Coordinates of C-alpha atoms in Angstrom, one line a residue:
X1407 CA -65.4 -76.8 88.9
X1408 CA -67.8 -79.7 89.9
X1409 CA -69.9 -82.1 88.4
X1410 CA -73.1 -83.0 90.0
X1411 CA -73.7 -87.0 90.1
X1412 CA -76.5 -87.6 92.1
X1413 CA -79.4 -85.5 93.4
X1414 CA -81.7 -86.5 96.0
X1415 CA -84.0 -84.8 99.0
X1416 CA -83.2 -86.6 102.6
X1417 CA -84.9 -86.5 105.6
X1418 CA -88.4 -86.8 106.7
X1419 CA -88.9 -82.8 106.3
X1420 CA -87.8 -83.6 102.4
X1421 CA -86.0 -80.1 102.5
X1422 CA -82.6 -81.1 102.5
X1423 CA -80.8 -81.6 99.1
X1424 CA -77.9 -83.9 99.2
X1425 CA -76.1 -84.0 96.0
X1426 CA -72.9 -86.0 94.9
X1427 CA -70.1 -84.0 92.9
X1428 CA -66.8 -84.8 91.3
X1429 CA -64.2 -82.0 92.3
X1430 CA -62.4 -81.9 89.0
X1431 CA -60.4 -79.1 90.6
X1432 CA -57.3 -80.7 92.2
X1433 CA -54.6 -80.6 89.3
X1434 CA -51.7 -78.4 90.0
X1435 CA -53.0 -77.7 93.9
X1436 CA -51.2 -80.7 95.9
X1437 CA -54.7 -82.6 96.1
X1438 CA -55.9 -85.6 94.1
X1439 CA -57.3 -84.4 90.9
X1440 CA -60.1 -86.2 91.5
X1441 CA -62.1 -86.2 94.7
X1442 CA -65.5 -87.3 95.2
X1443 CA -67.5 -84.5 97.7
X1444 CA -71.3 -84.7 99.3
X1445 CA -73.0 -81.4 98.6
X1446 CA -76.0 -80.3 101.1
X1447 CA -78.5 -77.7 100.8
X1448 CA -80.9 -76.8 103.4
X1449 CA -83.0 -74.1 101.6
X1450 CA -83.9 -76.1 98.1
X1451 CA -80.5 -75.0 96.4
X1452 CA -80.5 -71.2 97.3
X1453 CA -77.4 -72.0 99.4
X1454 CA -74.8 -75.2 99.4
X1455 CA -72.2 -76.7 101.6
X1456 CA -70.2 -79.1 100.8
X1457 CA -68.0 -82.8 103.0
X1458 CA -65.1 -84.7 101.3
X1459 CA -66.2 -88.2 101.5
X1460 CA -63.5 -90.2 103.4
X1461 CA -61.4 -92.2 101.8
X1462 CA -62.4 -95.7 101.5
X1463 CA -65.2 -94.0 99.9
X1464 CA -63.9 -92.3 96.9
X1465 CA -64.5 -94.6 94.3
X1466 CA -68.7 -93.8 94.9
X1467 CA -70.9 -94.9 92.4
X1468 CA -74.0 -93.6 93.5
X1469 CA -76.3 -91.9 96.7
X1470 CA -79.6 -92.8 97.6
X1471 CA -81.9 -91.1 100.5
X1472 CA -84.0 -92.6 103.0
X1473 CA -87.5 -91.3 102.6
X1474 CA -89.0 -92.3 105.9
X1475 CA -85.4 -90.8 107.7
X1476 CA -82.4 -88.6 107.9
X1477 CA -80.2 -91.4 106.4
X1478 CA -78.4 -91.2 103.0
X1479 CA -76.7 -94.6 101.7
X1480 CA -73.5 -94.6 98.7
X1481 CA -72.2 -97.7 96.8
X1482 CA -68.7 -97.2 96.7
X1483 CA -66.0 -99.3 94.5
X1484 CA -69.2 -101.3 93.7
X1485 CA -68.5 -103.6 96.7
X1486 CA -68.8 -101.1 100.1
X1487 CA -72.5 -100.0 100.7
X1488 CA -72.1 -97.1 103.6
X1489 CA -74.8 -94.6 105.5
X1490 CA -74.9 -91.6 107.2
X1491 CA -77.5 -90.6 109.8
X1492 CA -75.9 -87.1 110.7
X1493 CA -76.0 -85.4 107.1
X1494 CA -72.8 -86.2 105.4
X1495 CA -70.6 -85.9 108.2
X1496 CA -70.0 -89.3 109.1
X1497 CA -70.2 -92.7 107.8
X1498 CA -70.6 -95.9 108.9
X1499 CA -67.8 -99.1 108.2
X1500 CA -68.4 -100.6 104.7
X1501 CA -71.8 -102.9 105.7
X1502 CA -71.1 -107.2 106.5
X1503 CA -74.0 -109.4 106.6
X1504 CA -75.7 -112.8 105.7
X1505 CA -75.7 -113.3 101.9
X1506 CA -74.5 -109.3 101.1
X1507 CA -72.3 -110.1 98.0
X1508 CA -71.7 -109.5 94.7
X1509 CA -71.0 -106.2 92.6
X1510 CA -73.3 -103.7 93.7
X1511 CA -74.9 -101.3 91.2
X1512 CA -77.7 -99.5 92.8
X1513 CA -79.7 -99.6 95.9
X1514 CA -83.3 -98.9 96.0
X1515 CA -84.5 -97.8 99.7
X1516 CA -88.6 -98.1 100.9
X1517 CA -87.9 -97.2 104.2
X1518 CA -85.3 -98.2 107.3
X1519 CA -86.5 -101.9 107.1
X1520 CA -87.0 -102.5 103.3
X1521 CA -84.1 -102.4 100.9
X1522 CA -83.6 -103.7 97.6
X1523 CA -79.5 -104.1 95.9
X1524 CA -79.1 -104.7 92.2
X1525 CA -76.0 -106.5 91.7
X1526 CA -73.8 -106.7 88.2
X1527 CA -74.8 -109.9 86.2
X1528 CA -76.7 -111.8 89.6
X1529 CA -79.6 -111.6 91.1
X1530 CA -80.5 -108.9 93.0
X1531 CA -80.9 -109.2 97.0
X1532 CA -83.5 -108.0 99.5
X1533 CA -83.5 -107.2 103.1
X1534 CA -86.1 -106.8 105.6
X1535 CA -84.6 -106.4 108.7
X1536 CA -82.5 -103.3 107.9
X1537 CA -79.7 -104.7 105.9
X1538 CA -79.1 -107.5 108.7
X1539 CA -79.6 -110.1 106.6
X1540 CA -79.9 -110.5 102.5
X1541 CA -81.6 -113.2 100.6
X1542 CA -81.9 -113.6 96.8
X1543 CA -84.8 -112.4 94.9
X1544 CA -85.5 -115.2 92.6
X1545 CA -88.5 -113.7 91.2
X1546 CA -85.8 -111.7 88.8
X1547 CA -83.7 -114.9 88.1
X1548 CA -84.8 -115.1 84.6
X1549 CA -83.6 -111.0 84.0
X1550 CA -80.8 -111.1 86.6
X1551 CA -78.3 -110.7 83.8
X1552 CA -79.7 -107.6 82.5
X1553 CA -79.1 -104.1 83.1
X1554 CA -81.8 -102.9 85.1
X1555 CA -83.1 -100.6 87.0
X1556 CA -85.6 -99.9 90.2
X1557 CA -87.4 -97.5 92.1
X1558 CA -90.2 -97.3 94.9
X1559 CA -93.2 -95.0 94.4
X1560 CA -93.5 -92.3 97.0
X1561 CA -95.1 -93.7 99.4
X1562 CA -93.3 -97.4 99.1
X1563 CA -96.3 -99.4 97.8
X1564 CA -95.0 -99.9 93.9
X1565 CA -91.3 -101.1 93.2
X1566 CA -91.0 -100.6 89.4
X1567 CA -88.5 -102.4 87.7
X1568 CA -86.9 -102.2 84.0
X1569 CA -84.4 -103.4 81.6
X1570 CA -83.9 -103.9 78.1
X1571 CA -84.5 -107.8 76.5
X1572 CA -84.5 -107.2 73.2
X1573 CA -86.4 -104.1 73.7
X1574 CA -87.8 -102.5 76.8
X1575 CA -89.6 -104.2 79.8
X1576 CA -91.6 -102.9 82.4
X1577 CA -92.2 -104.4 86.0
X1578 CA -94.4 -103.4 88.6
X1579 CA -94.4 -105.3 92.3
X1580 CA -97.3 -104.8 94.8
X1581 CA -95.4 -107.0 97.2
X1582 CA -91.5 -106.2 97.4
X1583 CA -90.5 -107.9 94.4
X1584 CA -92.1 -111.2 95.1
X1585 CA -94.6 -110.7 92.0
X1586 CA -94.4 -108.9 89.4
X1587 CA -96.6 -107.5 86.8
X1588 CA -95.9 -106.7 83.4
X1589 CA -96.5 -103.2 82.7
X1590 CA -94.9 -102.7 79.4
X1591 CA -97.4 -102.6 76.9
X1592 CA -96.6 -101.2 73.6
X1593 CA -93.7 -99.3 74.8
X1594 CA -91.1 -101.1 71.9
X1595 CA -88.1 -99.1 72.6
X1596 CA -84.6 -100.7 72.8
X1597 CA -83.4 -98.4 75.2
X1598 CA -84.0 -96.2 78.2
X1599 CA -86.2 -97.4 81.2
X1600 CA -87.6 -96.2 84.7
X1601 CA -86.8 -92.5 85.4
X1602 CA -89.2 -91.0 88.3
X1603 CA -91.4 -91.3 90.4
X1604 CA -94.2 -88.4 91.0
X1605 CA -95.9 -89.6 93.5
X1606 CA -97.8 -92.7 92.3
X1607 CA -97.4 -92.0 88.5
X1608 CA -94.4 -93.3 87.1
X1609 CA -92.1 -92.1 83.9
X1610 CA -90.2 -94.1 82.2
X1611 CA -88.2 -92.5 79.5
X1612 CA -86.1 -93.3 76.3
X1613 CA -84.1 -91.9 73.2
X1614 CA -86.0 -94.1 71.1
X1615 CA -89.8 -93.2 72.1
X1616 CA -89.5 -90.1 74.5
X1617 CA -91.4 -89.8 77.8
X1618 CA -94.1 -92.2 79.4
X1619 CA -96.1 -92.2 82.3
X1620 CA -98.7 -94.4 83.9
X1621 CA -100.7 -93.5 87.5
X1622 CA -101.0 -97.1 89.6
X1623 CA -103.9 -97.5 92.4
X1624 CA -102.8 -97.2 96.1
X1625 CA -104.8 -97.8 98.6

């Protein structure tokens, strides 16, 4: 009896799943009733395994994949961003560097090098180097307060941004979050926000006004 969290395809070959579950299963066995678990599927779901996440990890909040690697990330406890490189199995130390603070709510990956972290109620940080270093991305001061929300196209070119202001904004960045555009137009719903990515067409979805989509130029 688990409940999936997060789905996502890893690895350059993009056929390895990697979802995260909630193993509601522990009362009455001598295990903690709730224990957070990786599952991994090599053959698009026909077949899953499955790795307890240690510890100091078991307040995870969410799982992103590296799309130019084998490397998956989770937030954990909002404050401890962690990777693996070997599938699950292992995890790196909770990461330390220049200007990584804050409450961590999601963590949008272009590639090894380009790395985006919204925070709770601040203003979200971007690396370059890896996740050496961090610096503020005051191009978003004026929504940092917001709930929102990112993702990279498929091939990394278009960072889409949303969050709600009233009603339901839509940002697009050629350039990392440096500049944005304003791709809302008369989307007016009060609710909802970027959902996928298909390759360069994005969908943004909503209670209010259902499904979206718009297909951006990439050279």
């Amino acid at each position: 009896n688990s409940v999936g969290r997060k789905l996502a395809f890893a690895g350059r070959s993009q056929l390895e799943i990697t979802s995260m579950a909630l193993d509601v299963t522990g009362t009455g066995t001598g295990r903690s009733a709730r224990e957070w678990y990786v599952l991994k599927s090599s053959n698009f779901g026909a077949n899953w395994s499955w790795v307890r996440l240690p510890q100091f990890l078991q307040g995870v909040g969410g799982l992103v994949a590296n799309p130019t690697s084998d490397t998956i990330y989770v937030i954990s406890g909002g404050s401890c961003i962690s990777h693996s490189a070997d599938h699950a199995e292992s995890w790196s130390p909770c990461w330390k560097a220049p200007g990584l603070t804050g409450r961590f709510r999601q963590l949008v990956v272009r590639d090894s090098r380009t790395m985006v972290v919204l925070r709770d109620g601040d203003v979200p940080l971007r690396t370059n180097d890896g996740g050496a270093s961090w610096r503020r991305m005051e191009s978003l001061a004026s929504v940092a307060r917001r709930q929102l929300t990112a993702e990279y196209s498929w091939s990394g070119k278009t960072l889409a941004l949303s969050g709600v202001a009233g009603q339901l904004f839509v940002w697009v960045s050629r350039d990392d979050g440096d500049t944005w555009t304003d791709e809302s137009g008369d989307y007016s719903a009060m609710s909802g926000g970027v959902a996928q990515w298909y390759e360069s067409t994005l969908y943004i979805s909503s209670l209010g006004q259902g499904i979206a989509s718009k297909t951006f130029e990439e050279e």
